[in-house]
mmCIF file of C-alpha atoms in Angstrom:
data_model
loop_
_atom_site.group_PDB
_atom_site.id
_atom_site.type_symbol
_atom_site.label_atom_id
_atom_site.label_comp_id
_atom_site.label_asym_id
_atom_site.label_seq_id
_atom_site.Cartn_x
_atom_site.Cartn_y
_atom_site.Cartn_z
ATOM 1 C CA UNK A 8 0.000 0.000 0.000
ATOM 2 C CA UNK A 9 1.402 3.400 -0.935
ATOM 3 C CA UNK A 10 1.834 5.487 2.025
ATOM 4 C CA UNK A 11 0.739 9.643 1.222
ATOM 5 C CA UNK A 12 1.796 11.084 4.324
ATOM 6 C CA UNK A 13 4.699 13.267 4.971
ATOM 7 C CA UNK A 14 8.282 12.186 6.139
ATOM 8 C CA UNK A 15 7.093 13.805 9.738
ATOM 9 C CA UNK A 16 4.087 11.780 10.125
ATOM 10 C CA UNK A 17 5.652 8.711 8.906
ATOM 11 C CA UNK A 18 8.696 9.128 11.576
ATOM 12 C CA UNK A 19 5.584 10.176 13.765
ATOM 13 C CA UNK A 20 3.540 6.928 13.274
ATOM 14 C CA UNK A 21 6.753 4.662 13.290
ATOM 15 C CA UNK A 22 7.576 6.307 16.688
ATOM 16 C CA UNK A 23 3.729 5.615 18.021
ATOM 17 C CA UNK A 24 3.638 1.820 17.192
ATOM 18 C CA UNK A 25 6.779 1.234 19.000
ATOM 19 C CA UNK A 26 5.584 2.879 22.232
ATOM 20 C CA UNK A 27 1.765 1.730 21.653
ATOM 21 C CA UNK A 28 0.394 2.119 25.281
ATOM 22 C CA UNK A 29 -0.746 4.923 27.874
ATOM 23 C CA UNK A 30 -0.916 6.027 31.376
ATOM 24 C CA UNK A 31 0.677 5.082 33.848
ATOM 25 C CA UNK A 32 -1.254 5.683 37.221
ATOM 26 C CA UNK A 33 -3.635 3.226 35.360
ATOM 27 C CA UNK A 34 -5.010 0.942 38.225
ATOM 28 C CA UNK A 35 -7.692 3.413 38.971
ATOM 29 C CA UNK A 36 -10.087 3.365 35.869
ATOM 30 C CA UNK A 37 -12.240 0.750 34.773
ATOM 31 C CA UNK A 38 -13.305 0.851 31.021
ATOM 32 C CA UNK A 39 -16.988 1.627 31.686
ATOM 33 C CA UNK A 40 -16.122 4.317 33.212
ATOM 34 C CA UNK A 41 -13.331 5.506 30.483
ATOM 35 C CA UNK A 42 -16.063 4.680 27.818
ATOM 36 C CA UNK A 43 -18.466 6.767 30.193
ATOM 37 C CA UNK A 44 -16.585 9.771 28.710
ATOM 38 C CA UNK A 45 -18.549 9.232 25.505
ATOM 39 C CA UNK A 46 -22.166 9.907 27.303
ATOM 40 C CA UNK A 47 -21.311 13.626 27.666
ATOM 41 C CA UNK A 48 -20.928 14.334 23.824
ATOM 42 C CA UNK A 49 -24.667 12.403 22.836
ATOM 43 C CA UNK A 50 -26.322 15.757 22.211
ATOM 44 C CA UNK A 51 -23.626 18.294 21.437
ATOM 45 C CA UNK A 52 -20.583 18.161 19.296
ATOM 46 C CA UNK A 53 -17.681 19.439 21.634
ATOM 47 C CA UNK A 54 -17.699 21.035 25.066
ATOM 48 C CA UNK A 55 -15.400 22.628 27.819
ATOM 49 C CA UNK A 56 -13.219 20.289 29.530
ATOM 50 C CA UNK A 57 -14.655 22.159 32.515
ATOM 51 C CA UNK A 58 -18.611 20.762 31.618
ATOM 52 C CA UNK A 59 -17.552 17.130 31.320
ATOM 53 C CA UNK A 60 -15.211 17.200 34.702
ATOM 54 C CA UNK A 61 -19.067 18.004 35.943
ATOM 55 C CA UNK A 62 -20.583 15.559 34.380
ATOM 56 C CA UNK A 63 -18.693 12.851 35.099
ATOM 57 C CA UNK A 64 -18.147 13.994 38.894
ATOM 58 C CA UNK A 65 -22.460 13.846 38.743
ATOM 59 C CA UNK A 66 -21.992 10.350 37.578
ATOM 60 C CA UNK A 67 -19.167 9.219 40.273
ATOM 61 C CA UNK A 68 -19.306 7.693 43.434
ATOM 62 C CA UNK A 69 -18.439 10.360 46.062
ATOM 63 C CA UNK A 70 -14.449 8.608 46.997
ATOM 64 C CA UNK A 71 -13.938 8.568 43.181
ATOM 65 C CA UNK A 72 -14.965 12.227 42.198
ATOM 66 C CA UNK A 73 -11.678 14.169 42.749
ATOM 67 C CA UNK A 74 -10.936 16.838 40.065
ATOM 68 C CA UNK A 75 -7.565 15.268 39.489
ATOM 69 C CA UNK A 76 -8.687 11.770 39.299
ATOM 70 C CA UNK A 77 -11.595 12.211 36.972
ATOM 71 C CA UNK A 78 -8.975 14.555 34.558
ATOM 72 C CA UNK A 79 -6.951 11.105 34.127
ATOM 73 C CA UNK A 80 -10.232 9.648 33.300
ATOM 74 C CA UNK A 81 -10.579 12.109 30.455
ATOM 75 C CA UNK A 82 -6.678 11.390 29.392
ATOM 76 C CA UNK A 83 -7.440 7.587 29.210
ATOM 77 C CA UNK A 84 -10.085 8.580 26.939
ATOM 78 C CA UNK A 85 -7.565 11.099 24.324
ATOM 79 C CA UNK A 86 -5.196 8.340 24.597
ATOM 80 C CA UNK A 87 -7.414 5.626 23.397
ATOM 81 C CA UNK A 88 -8.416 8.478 20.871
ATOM 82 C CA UNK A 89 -12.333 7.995 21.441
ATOM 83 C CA UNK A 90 -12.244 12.147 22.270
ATOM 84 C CA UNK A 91 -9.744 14.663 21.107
ATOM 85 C CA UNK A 92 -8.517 18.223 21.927
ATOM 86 C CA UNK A 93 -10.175 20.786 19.696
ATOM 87 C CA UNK A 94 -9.306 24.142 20.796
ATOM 88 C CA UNK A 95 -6.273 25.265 20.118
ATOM 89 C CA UNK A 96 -2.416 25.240 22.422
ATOM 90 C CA UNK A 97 -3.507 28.806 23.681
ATOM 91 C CA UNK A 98 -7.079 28.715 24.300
ATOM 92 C CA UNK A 99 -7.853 29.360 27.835
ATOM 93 C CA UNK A 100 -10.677 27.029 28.152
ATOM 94 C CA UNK A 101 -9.538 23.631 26.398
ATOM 95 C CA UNK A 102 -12.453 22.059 24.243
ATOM 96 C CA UNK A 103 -12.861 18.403 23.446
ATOM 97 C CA UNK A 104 -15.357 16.719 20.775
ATOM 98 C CA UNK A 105 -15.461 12.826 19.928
ATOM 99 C CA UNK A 106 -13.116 11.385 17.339
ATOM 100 C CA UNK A 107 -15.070 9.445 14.713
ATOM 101 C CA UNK A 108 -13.938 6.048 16.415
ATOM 102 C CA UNK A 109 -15.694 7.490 19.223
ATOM 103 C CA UNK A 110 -18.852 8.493 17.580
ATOM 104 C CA UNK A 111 -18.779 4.787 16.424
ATOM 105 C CA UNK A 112 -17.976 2.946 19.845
ATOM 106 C CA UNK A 113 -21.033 4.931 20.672
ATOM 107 C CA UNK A 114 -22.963 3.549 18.118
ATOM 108 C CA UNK A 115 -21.717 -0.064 18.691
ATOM 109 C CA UNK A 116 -23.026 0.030 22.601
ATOM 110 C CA UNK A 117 -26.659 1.371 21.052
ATOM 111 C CA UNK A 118 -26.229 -1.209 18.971
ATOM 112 C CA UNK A 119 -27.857 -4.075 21.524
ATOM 113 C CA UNK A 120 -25.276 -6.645 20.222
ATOM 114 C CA UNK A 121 -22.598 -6.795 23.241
ATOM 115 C CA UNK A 122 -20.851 -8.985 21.621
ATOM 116 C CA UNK A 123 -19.618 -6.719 18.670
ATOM 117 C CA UNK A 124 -19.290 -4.105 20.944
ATOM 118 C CA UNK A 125 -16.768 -5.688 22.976
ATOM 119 C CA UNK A 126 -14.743 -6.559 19.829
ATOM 120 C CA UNK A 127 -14.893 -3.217 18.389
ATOM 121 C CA UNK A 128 -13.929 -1.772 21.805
ATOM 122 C CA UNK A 129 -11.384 -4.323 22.486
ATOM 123 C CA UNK A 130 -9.795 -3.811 19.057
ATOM 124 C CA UNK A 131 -9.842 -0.083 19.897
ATOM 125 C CA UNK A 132 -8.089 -0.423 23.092
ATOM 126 C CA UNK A 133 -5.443 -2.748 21.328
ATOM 127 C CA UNK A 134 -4.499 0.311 18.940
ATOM 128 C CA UNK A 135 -4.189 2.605 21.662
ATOM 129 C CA UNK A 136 -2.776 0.320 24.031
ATOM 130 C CA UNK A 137 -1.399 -2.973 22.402
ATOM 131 C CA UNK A 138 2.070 -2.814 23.931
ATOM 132 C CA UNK A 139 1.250 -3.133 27.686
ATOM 133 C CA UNK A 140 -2.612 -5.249 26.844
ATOM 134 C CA UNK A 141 -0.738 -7.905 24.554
ATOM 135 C CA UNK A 142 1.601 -9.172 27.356
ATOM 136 C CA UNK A 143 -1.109 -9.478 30.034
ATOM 137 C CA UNK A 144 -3.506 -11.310 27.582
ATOM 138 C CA UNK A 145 -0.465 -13.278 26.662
ATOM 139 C CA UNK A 146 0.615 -14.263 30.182
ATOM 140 C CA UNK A 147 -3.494 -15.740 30.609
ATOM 141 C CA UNK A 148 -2.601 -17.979 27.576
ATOM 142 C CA UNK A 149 0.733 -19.216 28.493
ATOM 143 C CA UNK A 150 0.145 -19.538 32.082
ATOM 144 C CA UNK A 151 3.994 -19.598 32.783
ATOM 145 C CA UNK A 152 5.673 -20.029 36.084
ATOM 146 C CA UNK A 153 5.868 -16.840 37.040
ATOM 147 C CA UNK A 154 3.007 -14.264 38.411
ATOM 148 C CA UNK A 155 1.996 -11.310 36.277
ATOM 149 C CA UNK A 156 3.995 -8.121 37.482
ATOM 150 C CA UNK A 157 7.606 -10.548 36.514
ATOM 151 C CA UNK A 158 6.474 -11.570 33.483
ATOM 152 C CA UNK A 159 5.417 -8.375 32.171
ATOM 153 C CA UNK A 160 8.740 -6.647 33.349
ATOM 154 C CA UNK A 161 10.592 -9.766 31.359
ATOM 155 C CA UNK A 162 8.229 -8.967 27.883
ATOM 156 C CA UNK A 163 8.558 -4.893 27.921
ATOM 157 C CA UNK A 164 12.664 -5.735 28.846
ATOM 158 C CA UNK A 165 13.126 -8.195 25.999
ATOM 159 C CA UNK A 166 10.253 -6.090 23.611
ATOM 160 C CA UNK A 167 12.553 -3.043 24.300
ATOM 161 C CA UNK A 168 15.830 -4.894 23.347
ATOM 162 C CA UNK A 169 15.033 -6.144 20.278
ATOM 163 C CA UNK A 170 13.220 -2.877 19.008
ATOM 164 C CA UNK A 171 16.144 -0.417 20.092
ATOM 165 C CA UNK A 172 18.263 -3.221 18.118
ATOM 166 C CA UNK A 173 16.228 -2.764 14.864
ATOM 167 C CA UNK A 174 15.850 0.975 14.916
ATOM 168 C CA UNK A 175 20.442 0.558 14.884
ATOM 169 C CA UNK A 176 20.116 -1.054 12.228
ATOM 170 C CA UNK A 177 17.460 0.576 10.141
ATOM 171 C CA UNK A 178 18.645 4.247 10.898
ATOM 172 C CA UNK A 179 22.506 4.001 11.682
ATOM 173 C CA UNK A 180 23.031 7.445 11.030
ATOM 174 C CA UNK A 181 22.885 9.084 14.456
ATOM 175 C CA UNK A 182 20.297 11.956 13.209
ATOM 176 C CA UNK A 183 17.609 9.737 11.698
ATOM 177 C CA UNK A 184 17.707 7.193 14.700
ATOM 178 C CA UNK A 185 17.440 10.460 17.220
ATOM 179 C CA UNK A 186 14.387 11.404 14.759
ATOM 180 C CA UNK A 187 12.538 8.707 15.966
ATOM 181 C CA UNK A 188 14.057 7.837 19.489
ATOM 182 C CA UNK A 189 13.837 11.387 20.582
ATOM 183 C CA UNK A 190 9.658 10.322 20.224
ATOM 184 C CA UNK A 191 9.674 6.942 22.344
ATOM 185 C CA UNK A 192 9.267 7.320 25.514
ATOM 186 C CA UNK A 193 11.146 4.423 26.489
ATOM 187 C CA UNK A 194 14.065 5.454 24.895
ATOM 188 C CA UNK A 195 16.195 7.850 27.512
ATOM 189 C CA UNK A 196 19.206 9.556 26.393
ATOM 190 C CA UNK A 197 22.173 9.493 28.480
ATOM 191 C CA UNK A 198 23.508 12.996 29.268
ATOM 192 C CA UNK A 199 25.954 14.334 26.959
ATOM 193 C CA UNK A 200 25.933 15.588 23.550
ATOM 194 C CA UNK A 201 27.323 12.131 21.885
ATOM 195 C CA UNK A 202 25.871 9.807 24.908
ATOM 196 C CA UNK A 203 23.863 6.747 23.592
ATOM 197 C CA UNK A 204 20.166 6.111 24.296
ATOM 198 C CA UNK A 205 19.328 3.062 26.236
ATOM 199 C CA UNK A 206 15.943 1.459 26.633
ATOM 200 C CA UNK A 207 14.309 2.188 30.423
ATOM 201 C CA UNK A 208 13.503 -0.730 32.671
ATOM 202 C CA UNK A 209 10.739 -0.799 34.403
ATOM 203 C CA UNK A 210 10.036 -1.486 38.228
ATOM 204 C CA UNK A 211 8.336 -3.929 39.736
ATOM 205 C CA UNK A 212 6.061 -1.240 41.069
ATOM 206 C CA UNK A 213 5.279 0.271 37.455
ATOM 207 C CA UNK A 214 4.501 -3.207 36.965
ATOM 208 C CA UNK A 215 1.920 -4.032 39.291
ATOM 209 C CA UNK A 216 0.282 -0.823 37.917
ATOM 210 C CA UNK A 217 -0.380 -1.816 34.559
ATOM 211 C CA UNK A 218 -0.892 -5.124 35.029
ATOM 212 C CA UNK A 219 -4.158 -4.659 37.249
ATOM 213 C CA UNK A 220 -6.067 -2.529 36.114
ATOM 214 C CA UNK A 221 -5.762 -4.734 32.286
ATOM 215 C CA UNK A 222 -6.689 -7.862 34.130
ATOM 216 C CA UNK A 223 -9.973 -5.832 34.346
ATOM 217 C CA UNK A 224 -10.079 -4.510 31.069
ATOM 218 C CA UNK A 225 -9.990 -7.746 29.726
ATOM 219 C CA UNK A 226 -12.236 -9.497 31.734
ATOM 220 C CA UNK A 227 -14.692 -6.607 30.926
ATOM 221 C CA UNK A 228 -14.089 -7.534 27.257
ATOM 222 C CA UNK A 229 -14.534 -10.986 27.182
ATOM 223 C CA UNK A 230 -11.251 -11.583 26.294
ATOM 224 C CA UNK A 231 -10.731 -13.671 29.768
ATOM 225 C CA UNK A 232 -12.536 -15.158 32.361
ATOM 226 C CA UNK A 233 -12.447 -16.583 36.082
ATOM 227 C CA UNK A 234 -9.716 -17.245 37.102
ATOM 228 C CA UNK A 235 -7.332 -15.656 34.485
ATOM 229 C CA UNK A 236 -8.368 -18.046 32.082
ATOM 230 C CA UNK A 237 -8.103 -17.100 28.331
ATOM 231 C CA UNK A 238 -11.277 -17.485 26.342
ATOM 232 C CA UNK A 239 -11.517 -18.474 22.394
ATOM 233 C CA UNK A 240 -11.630 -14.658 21.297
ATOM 234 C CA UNK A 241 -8.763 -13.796 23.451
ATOM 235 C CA UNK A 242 -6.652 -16.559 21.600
ATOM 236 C CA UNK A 243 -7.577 -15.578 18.238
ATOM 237 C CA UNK A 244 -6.161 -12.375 19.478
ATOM 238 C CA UNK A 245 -3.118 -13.226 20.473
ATOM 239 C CA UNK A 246 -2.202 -14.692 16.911
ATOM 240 C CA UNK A 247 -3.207 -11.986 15.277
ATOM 241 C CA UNK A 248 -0.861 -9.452 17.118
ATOM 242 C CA UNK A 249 2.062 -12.331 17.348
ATOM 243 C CA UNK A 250 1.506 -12.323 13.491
ATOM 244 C CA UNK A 251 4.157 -14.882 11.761
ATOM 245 C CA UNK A 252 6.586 -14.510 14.281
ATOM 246 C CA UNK A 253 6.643 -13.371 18.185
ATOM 247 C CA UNK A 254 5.325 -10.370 19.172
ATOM 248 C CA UNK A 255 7.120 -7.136 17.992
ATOM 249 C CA UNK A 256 4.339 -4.244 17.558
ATOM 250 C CA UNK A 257 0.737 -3.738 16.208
ATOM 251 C CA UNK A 258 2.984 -1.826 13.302
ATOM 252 C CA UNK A 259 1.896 1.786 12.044
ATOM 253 C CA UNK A 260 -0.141 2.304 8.821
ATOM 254 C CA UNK A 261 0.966 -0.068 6.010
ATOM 255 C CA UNK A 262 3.437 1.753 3.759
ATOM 256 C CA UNK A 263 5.200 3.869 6.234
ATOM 257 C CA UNK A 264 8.292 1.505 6.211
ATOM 258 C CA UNK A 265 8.429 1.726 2.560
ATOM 259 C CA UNK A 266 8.095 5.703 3.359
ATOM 260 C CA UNK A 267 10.898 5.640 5.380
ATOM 261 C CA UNK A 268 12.851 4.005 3.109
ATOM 262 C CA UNK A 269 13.566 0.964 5.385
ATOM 263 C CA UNK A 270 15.568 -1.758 3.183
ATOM 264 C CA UNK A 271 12.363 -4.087 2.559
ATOM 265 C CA UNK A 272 14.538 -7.132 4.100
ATOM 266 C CA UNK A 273 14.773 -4.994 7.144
ATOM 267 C CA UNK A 274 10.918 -3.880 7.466
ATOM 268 C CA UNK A 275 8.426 -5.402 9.675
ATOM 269 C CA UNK A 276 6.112 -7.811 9.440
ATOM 270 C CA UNK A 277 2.545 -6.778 10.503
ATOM 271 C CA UNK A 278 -0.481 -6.372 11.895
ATOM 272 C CA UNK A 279 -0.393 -2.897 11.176
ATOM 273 C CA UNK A 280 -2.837 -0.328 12.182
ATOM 274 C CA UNK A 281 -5.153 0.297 9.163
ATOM 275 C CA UNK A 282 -5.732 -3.240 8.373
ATOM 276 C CA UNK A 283 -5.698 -5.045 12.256
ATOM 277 C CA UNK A 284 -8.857 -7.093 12.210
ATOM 278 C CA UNK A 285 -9.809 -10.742 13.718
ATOM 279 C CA UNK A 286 -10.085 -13.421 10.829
ATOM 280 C CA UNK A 287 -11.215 -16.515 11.363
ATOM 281 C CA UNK A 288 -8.284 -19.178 10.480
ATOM 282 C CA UNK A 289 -10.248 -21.152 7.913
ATOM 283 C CA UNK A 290 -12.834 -18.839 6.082
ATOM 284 C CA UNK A 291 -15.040 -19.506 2.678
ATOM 285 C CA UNK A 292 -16.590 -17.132 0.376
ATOM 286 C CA UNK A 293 -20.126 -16.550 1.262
ATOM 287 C CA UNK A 294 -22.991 -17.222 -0.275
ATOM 288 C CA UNK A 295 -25.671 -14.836 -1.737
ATOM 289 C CA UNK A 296 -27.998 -15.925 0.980
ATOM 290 C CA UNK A 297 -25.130 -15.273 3.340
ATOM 291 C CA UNK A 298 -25.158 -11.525 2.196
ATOM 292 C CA UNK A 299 -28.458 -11.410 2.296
ATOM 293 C CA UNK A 300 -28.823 -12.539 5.587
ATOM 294 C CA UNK A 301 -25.808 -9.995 6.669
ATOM 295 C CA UNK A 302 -27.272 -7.122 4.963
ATOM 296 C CA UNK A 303 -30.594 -7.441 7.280
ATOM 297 C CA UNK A 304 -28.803 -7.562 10.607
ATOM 298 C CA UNK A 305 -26.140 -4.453 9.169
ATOM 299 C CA UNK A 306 -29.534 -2.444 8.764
ATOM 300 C CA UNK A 307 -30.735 -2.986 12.048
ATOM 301 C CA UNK A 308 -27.058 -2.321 13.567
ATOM 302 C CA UNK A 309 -27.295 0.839 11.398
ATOM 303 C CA UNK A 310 -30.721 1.898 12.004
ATOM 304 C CA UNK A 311 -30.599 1.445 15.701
ATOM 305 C CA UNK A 312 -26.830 2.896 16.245
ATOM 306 C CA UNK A 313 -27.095 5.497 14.512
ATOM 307 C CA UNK A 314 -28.412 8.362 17.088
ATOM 308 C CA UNK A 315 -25.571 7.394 19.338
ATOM 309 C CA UNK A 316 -22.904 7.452 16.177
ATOM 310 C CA UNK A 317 -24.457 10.222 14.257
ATOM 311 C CA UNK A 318 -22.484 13.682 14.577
ATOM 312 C CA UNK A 319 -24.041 16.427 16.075
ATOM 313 C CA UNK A 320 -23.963 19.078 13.126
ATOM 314 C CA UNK A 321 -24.772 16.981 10.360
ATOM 315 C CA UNK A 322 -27.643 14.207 10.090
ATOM 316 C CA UNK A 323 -25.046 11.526 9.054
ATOM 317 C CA UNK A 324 -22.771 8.865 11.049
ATOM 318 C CA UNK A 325 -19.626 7.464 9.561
ATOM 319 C CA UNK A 326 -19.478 4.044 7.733
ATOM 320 C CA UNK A 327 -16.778 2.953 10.534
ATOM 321 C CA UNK A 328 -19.780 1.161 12.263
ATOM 322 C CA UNK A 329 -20.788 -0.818 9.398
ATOM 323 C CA UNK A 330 -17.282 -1.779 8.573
ATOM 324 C CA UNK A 331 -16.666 -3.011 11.483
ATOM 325 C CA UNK A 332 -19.585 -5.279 11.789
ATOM 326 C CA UNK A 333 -19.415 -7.088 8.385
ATOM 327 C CA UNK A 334 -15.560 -7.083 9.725
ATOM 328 C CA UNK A 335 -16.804 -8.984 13.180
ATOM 329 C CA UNK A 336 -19.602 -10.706 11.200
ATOM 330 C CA UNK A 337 -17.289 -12.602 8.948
ATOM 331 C CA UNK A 338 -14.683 -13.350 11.791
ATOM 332 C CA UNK A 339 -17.943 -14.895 13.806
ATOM 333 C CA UNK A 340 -19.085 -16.792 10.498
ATOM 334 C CA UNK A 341 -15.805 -17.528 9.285
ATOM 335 C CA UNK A 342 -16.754 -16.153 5.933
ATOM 336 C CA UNK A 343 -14.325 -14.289 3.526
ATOM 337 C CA UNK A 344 -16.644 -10.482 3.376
ATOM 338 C CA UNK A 345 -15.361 -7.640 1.950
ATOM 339 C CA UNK A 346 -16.454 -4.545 3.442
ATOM 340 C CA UNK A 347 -16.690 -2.607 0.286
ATOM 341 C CA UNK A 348 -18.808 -5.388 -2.053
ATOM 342 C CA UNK A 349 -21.145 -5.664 0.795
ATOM 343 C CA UNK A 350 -22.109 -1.950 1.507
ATOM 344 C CA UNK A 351 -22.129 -1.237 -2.372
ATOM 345 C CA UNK A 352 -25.061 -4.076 -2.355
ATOM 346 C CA UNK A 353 -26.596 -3.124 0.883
ATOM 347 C CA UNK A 354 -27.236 0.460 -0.166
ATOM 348 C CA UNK A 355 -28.707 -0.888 -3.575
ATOM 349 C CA UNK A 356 -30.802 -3.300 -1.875
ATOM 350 C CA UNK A 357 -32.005 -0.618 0.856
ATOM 351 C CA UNK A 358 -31.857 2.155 -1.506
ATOM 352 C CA UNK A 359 -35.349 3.046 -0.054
ATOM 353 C CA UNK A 360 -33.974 3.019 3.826
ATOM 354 C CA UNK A 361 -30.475 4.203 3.580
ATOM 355 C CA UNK A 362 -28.863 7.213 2.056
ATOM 356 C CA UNK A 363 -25.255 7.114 1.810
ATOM 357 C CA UNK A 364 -22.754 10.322 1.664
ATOM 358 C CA UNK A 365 -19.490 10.417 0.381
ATOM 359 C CA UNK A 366 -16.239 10.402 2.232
ATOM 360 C CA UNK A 367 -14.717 13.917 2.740
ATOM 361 C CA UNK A 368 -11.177 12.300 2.545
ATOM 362 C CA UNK A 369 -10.447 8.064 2.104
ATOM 363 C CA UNK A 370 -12.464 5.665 1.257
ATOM 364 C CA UNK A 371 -14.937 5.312 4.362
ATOM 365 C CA UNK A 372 -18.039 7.953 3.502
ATOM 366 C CA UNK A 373 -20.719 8.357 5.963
ATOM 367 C CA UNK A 374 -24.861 7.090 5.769
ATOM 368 C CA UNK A 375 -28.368 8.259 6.669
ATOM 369 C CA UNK A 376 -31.801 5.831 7.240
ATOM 370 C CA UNK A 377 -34.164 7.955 5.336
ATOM 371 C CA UNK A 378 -36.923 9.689 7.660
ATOM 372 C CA UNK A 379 -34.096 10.047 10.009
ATOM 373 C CA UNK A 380 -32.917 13.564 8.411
ATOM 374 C CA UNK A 381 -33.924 15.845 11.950
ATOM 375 C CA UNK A 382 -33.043 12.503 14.267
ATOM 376 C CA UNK A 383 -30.695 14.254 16.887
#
């Protein structure tokens, strides 16, 4: 895939896939009540960051309602990119709207299929967050001799290692490599002006606070249960981010490599961002009944998301929903859909239900059930 992006936000995205995870005082926040961020923004399309530290301290149990604490609440919920910033660096007041991710999360939880909603959430969290979620999942599969907090420390060590190795050899000139280190977090910089970077270890304290608080997270998303046990969509998982070989990153946008100009024996295997879905291992092509049958049950997902996922100042929602069910749909089914043959049938067959809008930049346009043109 050709990459179109700049050399910044290629070194930018490289940069963000090898330090794919956030916060760090984590073992407070549960995701319903990160995902509770979302409830603010249902009728109105942005709002002071002031307004939604009231509304979620209305929604909070009186220990948990502290300005600080429910401000991290709000950070989980950049970081995962479900909101974003809107106002500008020197804007008094700072503004925050939903991303269009976020719009669709909403959508998928009006949906009244928890399933998909717990795959689309927990493949949300994974792009935000794959880095310190994969080894925790990973640890409820292998069940090694060793608790949690070790084995994570042991992963991020080892992960660290072997990506501060690559980025020698891909960028051995000392300004490209600083490019990108100078943007990883876990890359520290001895002091000096020719000192070497060297990849931060982490504590057995740091530890225990990301592990926790992901046991939850993935126990909320089905993706374990009981006693740590790994269930069959946590496995299917797990191979897709290990990908051909161990697990090195949930890579940046397909192309950026290439962008980069990283020798093509030297670049990466995947997943990668844009194209990270579940498939099932053995999948056939379905049949026209099959599409038919998907087509009904995408209208109702559509129909009945849609005033959660619709944007405020337009009566449309994104076609990120839909994607992302016939996605789900054909990893459930183990049938080979494409996203793009399907809606270009489904909005000829419900021509009379569905309007669809074009994209304002991509490929992924936005839709409209007809009568629904004032639906707020």
């Amino acid at each position: 895939m050709i990459y179109t992006g700049s050399r910044t936000d290629a070194e930018n995205s490289l940069a963000g896939a090898l330090a794919r995870q956030i916060g760090y005082t984590s073992a407070a926040y549960s995701l319903p009540r990160i995902l509770s961020v979302l409830e603010f923004f249902r009728d109105r399309p942005s709002g002071y960051k002031q307004e939604l530290l009231a509304f979620l301290k209305s929604h909070q149990a009186e220990t948990e309602g502290s300005e600080g604490y429910l401000e991290e609440v709000i950070n989980f919920a950049v970081a995962m990119k479900l909101v974003e910033v809107v106002s500008s660096s020197h804007a008094t007041l700072q503004r925050l709207a939903p991303t269009e991710t976020g719009r669709s999360v909403s959508g998928a939880l009006a949906s009244g299929d928890e399933n998909f909603a717990r795959y689309y959430i927990a493949r949300t969290v994974l792009i935000a967050d794959a880095d310190y979620s994969f080894p925790v999942l990973k640890y409820c599969a292998a069940k090694p001799d060793v608790d949690v907090k070790n084995y994570f420390l042991d992963f991020q060590h080892n992960l660290r290692l072997r990506r501060h190795e690559w980025l020698r050899q891909i960028f051995p000139d000392r300004v490209l490599f600083s490019r990108i280190a100078d943007s990883v977090g876990w890359l520290r910089k001895g002091k000096g002006l020719l000192a070497d970077y060297e990849a931060e270890r982490l504590t057995l304290n740091t530890a225990r606070h990301h592990t926790t608080p992901r046991l939850g997270w993935l126990s909320y998303l089905g993706l374990i249960e009981g006693e740590r046990r790994i269930t069959a969509l946590g496995r299917d998982l797990v191979a897709a981010l290990e990908g051909r070989k161990h697990y090195f990153w949930l890579g940046p946008p397909s192309g950026v490599q290439e962008a980069l100009r990283i020798p093509p024996d030297k670049c990466m295997h995947g997943p990668f961002e844009d194209t990270f879905t579940l498939s099932a291992l053995e999948s056939s092509p379905p049949t026209a009944a099959d599409v038919a049958n998907l087509i009904d049950r995408l209208a109702h997902i559509m129909s009945v998301g849609y005033a959660a996922a619709k944007l405020i100042h337009a009566p449309q929602a994104s076609l990120v929903l839909s994607i992302e069910f016939i996605r789900y749909t054909g990893y459930i089914e183990q049938k080979d859909y494409q996203w793009e043959t399907v809606l270009d049938e489904f909005f000829t067959v419900k021509k009379s239900e569905f309007e669809r809008f074009s994209a304002k930049r991509g490929q992924i346009g936005f839709y409209r059930p007809k009568g629904n043109a004032e639906q707020t």
